[in-house]
Coordinates of C-alpha atoms and ligand atoms in Angstrom, one line a residue:
X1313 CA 0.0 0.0 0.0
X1314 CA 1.8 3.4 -1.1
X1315 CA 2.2 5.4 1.6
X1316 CA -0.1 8.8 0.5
X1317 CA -3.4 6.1 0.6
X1318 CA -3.6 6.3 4.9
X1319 CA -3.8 8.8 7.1
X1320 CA -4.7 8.9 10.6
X1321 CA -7.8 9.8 12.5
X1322 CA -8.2 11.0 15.8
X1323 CA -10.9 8.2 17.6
X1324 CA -12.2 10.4 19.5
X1325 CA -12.9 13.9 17.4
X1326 CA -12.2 12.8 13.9
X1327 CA -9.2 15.1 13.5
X1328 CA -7.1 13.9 10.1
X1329 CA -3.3 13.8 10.2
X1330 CA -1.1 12.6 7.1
X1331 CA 1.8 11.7 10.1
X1332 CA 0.8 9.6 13.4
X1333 CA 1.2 12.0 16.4
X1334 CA 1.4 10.6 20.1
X1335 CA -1.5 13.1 21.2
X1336 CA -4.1 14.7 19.0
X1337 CA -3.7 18.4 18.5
X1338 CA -7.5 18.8 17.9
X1339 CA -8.8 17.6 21.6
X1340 CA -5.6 16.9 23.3
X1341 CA -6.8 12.8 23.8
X1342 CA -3.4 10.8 24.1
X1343 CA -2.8 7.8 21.8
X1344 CA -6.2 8.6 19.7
X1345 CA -4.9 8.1 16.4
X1346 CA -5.3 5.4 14.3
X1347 CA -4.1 4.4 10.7
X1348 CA -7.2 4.4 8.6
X1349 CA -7.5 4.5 4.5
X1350 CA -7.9 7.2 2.4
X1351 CA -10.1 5.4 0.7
X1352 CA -12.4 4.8 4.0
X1353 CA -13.9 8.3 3.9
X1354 CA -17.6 7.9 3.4
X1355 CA -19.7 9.1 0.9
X1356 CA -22.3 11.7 1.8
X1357 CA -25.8 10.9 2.2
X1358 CA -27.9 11.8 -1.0
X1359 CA -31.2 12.6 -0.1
X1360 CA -34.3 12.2 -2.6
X1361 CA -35.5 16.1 -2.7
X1362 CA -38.6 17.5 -4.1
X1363 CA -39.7 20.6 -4.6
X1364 CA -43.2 21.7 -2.6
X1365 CA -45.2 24.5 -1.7
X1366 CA -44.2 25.7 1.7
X1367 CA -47.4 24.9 3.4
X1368 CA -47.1 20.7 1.9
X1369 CA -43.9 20.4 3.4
X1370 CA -45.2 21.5 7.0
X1371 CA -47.5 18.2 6.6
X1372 CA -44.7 16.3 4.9
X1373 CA -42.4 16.7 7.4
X1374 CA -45.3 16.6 10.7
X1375 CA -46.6 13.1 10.0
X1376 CA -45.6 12.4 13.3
X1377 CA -46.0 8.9 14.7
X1378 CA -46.3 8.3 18.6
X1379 CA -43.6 6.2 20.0
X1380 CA -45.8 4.7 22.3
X1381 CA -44.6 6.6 25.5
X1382 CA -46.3 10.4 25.9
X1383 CA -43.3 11.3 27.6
X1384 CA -41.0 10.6 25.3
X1385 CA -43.3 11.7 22.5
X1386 CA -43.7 15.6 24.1
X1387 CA -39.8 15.4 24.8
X1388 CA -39.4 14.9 20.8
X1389 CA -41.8 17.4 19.6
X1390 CA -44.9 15.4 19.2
X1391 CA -43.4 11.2 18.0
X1392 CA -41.3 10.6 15.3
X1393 CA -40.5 12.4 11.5
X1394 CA -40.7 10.3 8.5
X1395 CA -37.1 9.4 7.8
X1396 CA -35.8 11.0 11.5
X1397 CA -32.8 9.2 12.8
X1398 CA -32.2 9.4 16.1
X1399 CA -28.8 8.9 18.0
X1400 CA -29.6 7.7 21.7
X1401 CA -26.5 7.4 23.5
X1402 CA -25.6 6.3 26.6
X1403 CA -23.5 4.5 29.2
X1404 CA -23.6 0.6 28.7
X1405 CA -26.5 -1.0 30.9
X1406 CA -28.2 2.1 31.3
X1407 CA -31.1 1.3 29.4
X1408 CA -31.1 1.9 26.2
X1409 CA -31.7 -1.7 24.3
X1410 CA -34.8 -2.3 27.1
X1411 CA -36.7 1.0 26.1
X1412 CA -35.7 0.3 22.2
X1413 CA -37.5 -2.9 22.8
X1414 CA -40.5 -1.0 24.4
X1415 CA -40.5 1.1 22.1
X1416 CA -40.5 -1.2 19.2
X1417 CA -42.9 -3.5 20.6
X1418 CA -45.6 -0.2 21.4
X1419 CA -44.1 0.9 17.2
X1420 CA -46.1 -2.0 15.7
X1421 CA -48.9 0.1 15.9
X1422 CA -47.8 1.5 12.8
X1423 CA -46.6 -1.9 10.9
X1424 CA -44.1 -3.9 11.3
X1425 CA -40.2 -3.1 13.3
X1426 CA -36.9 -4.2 12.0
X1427 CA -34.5 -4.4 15.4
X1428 CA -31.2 -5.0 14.2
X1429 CA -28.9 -6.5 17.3
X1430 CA -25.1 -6.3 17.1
X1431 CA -24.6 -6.5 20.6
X1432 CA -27.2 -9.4 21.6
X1433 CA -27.7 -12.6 20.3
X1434 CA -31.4 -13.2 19.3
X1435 CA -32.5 -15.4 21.8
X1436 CA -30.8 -13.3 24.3
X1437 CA -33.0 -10.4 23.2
X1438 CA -36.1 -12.8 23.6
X1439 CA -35.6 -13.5 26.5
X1440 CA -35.5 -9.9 27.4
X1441 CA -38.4 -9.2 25.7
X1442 CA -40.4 -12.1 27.6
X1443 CA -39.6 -10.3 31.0
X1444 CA -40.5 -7.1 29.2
X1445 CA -43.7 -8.2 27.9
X1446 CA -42.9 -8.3 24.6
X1447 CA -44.1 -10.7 22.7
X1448 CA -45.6 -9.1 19.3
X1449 CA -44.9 -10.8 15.9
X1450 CA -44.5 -7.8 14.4
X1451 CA -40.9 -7.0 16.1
X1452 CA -38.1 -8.7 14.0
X1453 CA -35.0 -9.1 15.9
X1454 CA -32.4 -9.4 13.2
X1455 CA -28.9 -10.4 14.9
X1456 CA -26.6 -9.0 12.2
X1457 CA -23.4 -6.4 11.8
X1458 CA -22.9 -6.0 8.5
X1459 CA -24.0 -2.7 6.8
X1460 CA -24.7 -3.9 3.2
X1461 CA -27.0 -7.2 4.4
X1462 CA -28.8 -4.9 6.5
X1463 CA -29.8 -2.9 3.9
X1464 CA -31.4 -5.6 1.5
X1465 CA -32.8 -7.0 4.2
X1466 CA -34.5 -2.7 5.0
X1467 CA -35.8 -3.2 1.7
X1468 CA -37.5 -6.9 1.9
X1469 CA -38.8 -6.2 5.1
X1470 CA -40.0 -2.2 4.5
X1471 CA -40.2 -1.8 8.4
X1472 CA -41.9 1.0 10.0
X1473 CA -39.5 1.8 12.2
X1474 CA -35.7 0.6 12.3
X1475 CA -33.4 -0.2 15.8
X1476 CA -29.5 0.0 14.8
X1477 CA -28.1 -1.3 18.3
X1478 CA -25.3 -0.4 18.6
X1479 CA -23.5 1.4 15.8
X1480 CA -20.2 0.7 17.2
X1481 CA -21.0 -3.6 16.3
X1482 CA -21.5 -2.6 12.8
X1483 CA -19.3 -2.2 9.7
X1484 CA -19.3 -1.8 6.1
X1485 CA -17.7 -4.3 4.2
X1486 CA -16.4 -2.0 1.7
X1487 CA -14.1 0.0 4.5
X1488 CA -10.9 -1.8 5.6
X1489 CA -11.1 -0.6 9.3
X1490 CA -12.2 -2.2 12.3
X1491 CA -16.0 -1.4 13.6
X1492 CA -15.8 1.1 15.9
X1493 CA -13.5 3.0 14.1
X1494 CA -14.5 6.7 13.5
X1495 CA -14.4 5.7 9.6
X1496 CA -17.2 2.9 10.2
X1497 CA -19.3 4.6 12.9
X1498 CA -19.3 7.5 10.3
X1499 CA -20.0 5.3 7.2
X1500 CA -22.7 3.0 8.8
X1501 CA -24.1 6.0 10.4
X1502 CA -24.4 8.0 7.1
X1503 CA -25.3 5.2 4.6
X1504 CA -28.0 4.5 7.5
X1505 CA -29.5 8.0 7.4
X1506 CA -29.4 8.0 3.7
X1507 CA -31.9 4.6 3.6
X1508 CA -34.2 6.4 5.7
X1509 CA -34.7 9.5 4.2
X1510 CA -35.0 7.3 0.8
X1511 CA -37.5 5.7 2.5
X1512 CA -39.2 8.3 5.2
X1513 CA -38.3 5.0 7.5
X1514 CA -37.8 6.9 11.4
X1515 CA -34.9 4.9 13.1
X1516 CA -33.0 4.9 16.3
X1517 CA -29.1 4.3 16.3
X1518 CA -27.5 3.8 19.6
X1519 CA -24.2 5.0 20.1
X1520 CA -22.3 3.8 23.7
X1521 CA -20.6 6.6 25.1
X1522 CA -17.2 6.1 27.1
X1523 CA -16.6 7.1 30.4
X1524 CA -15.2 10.4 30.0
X1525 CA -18.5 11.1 28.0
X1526 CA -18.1 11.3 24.3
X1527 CA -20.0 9.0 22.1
X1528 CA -17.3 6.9 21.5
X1529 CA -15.5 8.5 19.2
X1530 CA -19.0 10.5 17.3
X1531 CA -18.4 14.0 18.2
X1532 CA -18.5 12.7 14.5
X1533 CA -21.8 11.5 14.3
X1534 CA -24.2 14.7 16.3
X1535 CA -23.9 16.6 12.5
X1536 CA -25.4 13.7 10.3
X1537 CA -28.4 12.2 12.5
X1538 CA -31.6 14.8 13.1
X1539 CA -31.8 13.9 16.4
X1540 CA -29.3 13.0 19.6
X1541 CA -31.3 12.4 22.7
X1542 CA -29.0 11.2 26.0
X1543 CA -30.2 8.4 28.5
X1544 CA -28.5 9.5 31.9
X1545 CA -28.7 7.8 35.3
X1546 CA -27.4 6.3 38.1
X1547 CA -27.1 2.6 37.4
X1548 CA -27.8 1.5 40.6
X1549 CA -30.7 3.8 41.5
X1550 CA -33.9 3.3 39.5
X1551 CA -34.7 7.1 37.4
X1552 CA -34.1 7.0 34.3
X1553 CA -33.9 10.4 32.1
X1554 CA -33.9 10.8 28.1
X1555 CA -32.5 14.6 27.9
X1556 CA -32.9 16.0 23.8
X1557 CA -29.6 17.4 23.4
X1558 CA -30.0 18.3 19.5
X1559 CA -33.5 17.6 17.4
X1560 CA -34.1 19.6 14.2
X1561 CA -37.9 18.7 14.9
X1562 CA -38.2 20.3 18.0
X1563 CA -36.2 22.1 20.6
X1564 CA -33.4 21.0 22.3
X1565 CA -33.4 20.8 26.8
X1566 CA -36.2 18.8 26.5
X1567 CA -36.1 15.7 29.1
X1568 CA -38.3 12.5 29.9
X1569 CA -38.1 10.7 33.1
X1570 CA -38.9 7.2 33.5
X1571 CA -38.5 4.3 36.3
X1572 CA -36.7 1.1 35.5
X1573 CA -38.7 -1.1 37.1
X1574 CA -38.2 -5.3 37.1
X1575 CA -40.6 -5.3 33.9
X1576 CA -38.7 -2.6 31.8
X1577 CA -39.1 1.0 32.0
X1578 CA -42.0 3.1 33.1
X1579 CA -42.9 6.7 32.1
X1580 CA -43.2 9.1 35.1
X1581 CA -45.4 11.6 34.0
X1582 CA -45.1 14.1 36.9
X1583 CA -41.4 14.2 37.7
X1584 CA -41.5 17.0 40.0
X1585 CA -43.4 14.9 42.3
X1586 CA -41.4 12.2 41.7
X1587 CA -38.3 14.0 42.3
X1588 CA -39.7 15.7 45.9
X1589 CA -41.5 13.1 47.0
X1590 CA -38.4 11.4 48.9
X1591 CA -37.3 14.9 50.5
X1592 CA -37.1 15.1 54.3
X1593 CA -36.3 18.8 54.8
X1594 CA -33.6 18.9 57.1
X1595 CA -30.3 21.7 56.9
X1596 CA -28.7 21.4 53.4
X1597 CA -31.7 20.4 51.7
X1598 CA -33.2 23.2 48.8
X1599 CA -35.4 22.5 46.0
X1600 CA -34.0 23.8 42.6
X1601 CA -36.7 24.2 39.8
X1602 CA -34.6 22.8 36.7
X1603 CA -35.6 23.8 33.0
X1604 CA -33.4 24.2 29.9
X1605 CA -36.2 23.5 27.9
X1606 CA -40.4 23.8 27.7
X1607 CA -40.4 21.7 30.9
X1608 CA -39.9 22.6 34.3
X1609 CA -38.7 20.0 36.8
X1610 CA -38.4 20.4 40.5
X1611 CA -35.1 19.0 42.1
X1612 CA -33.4 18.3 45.5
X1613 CA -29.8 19.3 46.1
X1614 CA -28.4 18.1 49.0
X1615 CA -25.2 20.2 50.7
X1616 CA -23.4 18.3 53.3
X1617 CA -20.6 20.7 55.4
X1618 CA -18.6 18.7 57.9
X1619 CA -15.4 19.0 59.7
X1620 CA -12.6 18.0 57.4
X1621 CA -11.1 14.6 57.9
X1622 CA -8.0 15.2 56.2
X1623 CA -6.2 18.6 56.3
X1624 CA -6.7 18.8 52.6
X1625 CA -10.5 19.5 52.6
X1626 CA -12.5 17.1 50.4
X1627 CA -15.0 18.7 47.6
X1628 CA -17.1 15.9 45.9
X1629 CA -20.2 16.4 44.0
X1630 CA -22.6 14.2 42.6
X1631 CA -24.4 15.8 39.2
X1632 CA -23.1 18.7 39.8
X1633 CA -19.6 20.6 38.7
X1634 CA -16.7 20.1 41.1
X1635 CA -15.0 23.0 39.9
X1636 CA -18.1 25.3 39.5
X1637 CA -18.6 23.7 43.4
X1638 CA -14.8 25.4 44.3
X1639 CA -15.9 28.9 42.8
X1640 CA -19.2 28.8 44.9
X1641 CA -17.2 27.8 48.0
X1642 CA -15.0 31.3 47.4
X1643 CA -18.1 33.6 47.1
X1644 CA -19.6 32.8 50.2
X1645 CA -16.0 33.1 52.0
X1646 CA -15.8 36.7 49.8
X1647 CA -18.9 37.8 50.2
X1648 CA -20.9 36.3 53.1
X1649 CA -18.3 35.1 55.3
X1650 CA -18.8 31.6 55.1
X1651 CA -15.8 29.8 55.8
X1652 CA -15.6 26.2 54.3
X1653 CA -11.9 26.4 54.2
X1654 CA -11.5 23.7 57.5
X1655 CA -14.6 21.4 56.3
X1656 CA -15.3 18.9 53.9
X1657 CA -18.2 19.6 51.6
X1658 CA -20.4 17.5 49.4
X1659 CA -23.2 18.3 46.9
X1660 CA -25.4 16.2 45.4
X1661 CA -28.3 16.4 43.4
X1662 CA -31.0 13.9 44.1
X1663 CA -32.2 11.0 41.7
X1664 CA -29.1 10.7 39.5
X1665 CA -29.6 13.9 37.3
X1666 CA -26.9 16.0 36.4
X1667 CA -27.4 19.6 36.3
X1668 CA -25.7 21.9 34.4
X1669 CA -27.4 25.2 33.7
X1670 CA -25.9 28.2 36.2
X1671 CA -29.2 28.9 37.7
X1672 CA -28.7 26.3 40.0
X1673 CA -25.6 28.3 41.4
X1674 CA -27.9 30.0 44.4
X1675 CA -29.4 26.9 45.8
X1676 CA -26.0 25.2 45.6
X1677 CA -25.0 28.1 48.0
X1678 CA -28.1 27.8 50.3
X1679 CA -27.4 24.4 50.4
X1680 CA -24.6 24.2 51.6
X1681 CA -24.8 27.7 54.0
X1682 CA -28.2 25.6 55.5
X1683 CA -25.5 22.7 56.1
X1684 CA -23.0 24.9 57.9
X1685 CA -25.2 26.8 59.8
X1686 CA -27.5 23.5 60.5
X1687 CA -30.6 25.3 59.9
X1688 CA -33.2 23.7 57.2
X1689 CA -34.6 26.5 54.6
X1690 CA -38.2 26.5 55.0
X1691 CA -39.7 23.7 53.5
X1692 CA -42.0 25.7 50.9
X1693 CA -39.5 27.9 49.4
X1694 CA -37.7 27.2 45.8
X1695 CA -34.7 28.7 44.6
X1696 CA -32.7 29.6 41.6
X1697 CA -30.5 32.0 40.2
X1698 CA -26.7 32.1 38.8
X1699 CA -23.9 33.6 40.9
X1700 CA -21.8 36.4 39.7
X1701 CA -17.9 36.1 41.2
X1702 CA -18.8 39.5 42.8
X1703 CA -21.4 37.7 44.8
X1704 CA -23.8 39.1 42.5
X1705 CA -27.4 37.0 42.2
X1706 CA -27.9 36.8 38.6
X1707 CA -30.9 36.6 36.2
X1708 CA -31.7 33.4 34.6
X1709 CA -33.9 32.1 31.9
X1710 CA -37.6 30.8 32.1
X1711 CA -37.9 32.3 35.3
X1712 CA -42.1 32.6 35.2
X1713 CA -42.0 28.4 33.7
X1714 CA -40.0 27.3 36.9
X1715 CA -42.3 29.5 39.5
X1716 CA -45.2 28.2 38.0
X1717 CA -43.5 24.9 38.5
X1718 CA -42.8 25.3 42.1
X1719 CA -46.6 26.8 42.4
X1720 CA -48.3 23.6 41.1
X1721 CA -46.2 21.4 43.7
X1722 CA -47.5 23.9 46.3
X1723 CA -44.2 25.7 47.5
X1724 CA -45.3 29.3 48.8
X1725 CA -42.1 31.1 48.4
X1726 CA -39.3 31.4 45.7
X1727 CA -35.7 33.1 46.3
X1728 CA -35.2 34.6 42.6
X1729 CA -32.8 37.1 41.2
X1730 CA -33.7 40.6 42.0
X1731 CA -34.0 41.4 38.2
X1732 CA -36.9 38.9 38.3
X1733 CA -39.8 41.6 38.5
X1734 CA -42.9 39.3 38.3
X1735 CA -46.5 38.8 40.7
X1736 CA -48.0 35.2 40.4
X1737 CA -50.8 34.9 42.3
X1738 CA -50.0 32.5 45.3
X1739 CA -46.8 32.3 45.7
X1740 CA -44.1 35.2 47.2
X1741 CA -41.7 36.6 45.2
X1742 CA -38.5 37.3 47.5
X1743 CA -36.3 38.6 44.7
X1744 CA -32.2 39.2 46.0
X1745 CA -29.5 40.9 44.3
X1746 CA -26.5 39.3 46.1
X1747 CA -25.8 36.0 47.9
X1748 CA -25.2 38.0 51.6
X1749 CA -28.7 39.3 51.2
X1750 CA -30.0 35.7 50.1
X1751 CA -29.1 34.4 53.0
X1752 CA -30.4 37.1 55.5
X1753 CA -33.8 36.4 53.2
X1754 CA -33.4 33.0 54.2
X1755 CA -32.1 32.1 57.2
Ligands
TYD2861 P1 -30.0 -2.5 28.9 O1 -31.2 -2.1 28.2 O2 -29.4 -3.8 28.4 O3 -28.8 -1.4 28.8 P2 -28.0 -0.8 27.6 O4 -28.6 -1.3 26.3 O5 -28.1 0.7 27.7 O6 -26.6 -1.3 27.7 O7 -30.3 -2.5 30.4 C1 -29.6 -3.3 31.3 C2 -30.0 -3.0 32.7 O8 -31.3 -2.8 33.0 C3 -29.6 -4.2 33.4 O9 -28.6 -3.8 34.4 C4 -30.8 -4.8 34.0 C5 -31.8 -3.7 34.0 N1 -33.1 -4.1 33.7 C6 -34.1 -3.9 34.7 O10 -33.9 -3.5 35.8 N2 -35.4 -4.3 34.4 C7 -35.7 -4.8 33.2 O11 -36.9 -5.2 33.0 C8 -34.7 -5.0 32.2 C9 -35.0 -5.6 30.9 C10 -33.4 -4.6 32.5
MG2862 MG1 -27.8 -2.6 24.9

């Protein structure tokens, strides 16, 4: 093989190099690159265009068909696009091949399902679906890896909905590298998308996703599918949350919460409840309404302060920044005298969900000031607001959707940056400008 026909590609962003390098200069991942083929670059999907009054492609493109789970269905925009592929990625065991078989089994509604297993043998999946419930004809489980065979057998079978699990088993025979690869996980993952915009065919493609996050390697992939939704959750605890983290049918924030339960997964359709429900409102306890999308969701975060162990000071979190946790820590010593220097502190947020939106900043801090001082925050007031390194209480999206929130669950009182100039009937606005002034509010 001449030496101009490989190059190597970065596993984990997709970065090209015409030399081998010991640590990618794209995302700084050591020993990511891999010898690959030139002639492994994939083609790019061709999609079958028309040409339509603006009005007929609204209806063209809202055929929507329910997935079977409201939930779900609401988090998507209202079910599934003709031809919508859908990356669902996730940790292994998290979930994702039990509610694909839900899914499927709830899909035949709408003709038959074509659930294509690279990870499972067929029996294996039966045997899953017989604890699941699942029992419907009209779910094919096809055991195969190999791009090309899946397609012919697409076009025998002309599913109504397709399962790709996962796309790291499956490979192209005309590519040279390994599955896996960022060169196959592309290909299979564009040739995919191509059948099912041929064929308006909706399809799910899971993706496993490593450890430190990425979808194994497919950065690469979030640009070709519609649709990447994430399954997050603690393995060991039993919530179970789909968060929409790009959909170009619908907007993106969007979350479902279900319960793995020992006969598959269940929707929850009032997660604020669900999330509350276990609260027992001693110091270090606040309730945080949660929304980067249409949907408001109350949540507990839980501060533990404690006399250090060590003399270096511990600082664990749990679904919640460690470092964003450090900067909080220096505020309150700034600004409101707080001293955590001497103490080990912990934050968690209850029921495995990771938050990552700012406006959780304040009722980190009131957590974890409620800790300290070992005083509970009353038990109807909410919180939210982003903290400014100044101490500064800053304003915050959706603020009206996450009072009404907190209103509906029948807290009295919410703690909201002093920009926030709103009345709701039944519940007290107690807007603050700074974090000091929070916590006179407060405590
Ligand atoms: P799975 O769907 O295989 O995960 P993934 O496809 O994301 O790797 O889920 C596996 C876990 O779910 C496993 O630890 C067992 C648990 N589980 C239940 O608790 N109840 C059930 O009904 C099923 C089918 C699985
Ligand atoms: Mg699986």
């Amino acid at each position: 093989m001449a030496k101009r026909d490989v190059r190597f590609v970065c596993q984990s962003c997709g970065y090209v190099s015409v030399r081998w390098k010991g640590r990618c200069p794209s995302c700084g991942e050591w020993n990511s690159l891999v010898e690959e083929r030139v002639a492994d670059t994939p083609t790019v999907p061709k999609t079958k265009v028309e040409v339509l009054p603006i009005d007929r492609w609204e209806e063209e493109d809202y055929r929507r068909k329910s997935t079977g789970f409201a939930n779900l269905d609401s988090a998507l925009g209202g079910g599934l696009v003709p031809g919508q592929v859908i990356l669902i990625a996730g940790e292994p065991g998290i979930g994702k091949s039990t509610l694909l078989l839900q899914v499927s089994d709830r899909f035949t509604a709408h003709g038959r399902v074509l659930y294509v297993s690279g990870e499972e043998s067929g029996s294996q999946i039966a045997m899953r679906g017989r604890r699941l419930g699942v029992s419907n004809p009209d779910v094919l489980i096809y055991p195969q890896t190999v791009l090309e065979e899946i397609q012919k057998t697409v076009e025998e079978v002309d599913p109504s909905l397709l399962v790709i699990d996962s796309v790291q088993t499956m490979y192209s025979e005309k590519l040279e590298s390994s599955p896996g690869s960022v060169s196959q996980v592309r290909e299979v993952t564009f040739r995919i998308t191509e059948i099912c915009k041929e064929r308006g065919l909706p399809c799910f493609i899971v993706g496993q996703i490593t450890k430190e996050g990425t979808i194994a390697g497919p950065k690469v992939l979030e640009h070709i599918v519609d649709t990447v939704i994430q399954f997050e959750g603690e393995r060991y605890n039993f919530y179970r949350v789909v968060k929409v983290i790009k959909n170009r049918f619908g907007s993106v924030g969007e979350m479902a919460v279900f319960k793995m339960s020992d006969t598959g997964l269940e929707e929850v359709p009032e997660p604020s409840a669900f999330f509350v429900s276990e609260r027992v409102n001693s110091p270090g306890s606040v309730i945080f309404p949660h929304t980067e999308g249409s949907k408001p969701v109350l949540l507990e975060v839980q501060a533990l302060v404690l006399p250090a162990l060590y003399t270096t000071p511990q600082r664990r979190t749990q679904g919640f920044d460690v470092n964003r946790l450090s900067l909080i820590l220096a505020i309150l010593e700034k600004e409101a005298n707080i001293f955590t220097r001497d103490s080990d502190v912990f934050v968690n947020v209850a029921g495995g969900l990771s938050v990552k939106e700012p406006a959780v900043d304040l009722a980190v801090a009131m957590a974890i000031v409620s800790s300290k001082k070992e005083k509970p925050v009353p038990e109807d007031v909410v919180v939210f607001g982003e903290l400014g390194l100044g101490g500064e209480v800053r304003a915050v999206h959706f603020g009206d959707l996450r009072i009404k929130e907190a209103l509906k669950f029948g807290f009295r009182r919410a703690l909201v940056p002093g920009k926030l100039n709103m009345e709701v009937e039944g519940i007290e606005i107690l807007p603050v400008s700074n974090v000091k002034e929070a916590i006179e509010v407060l405590f």
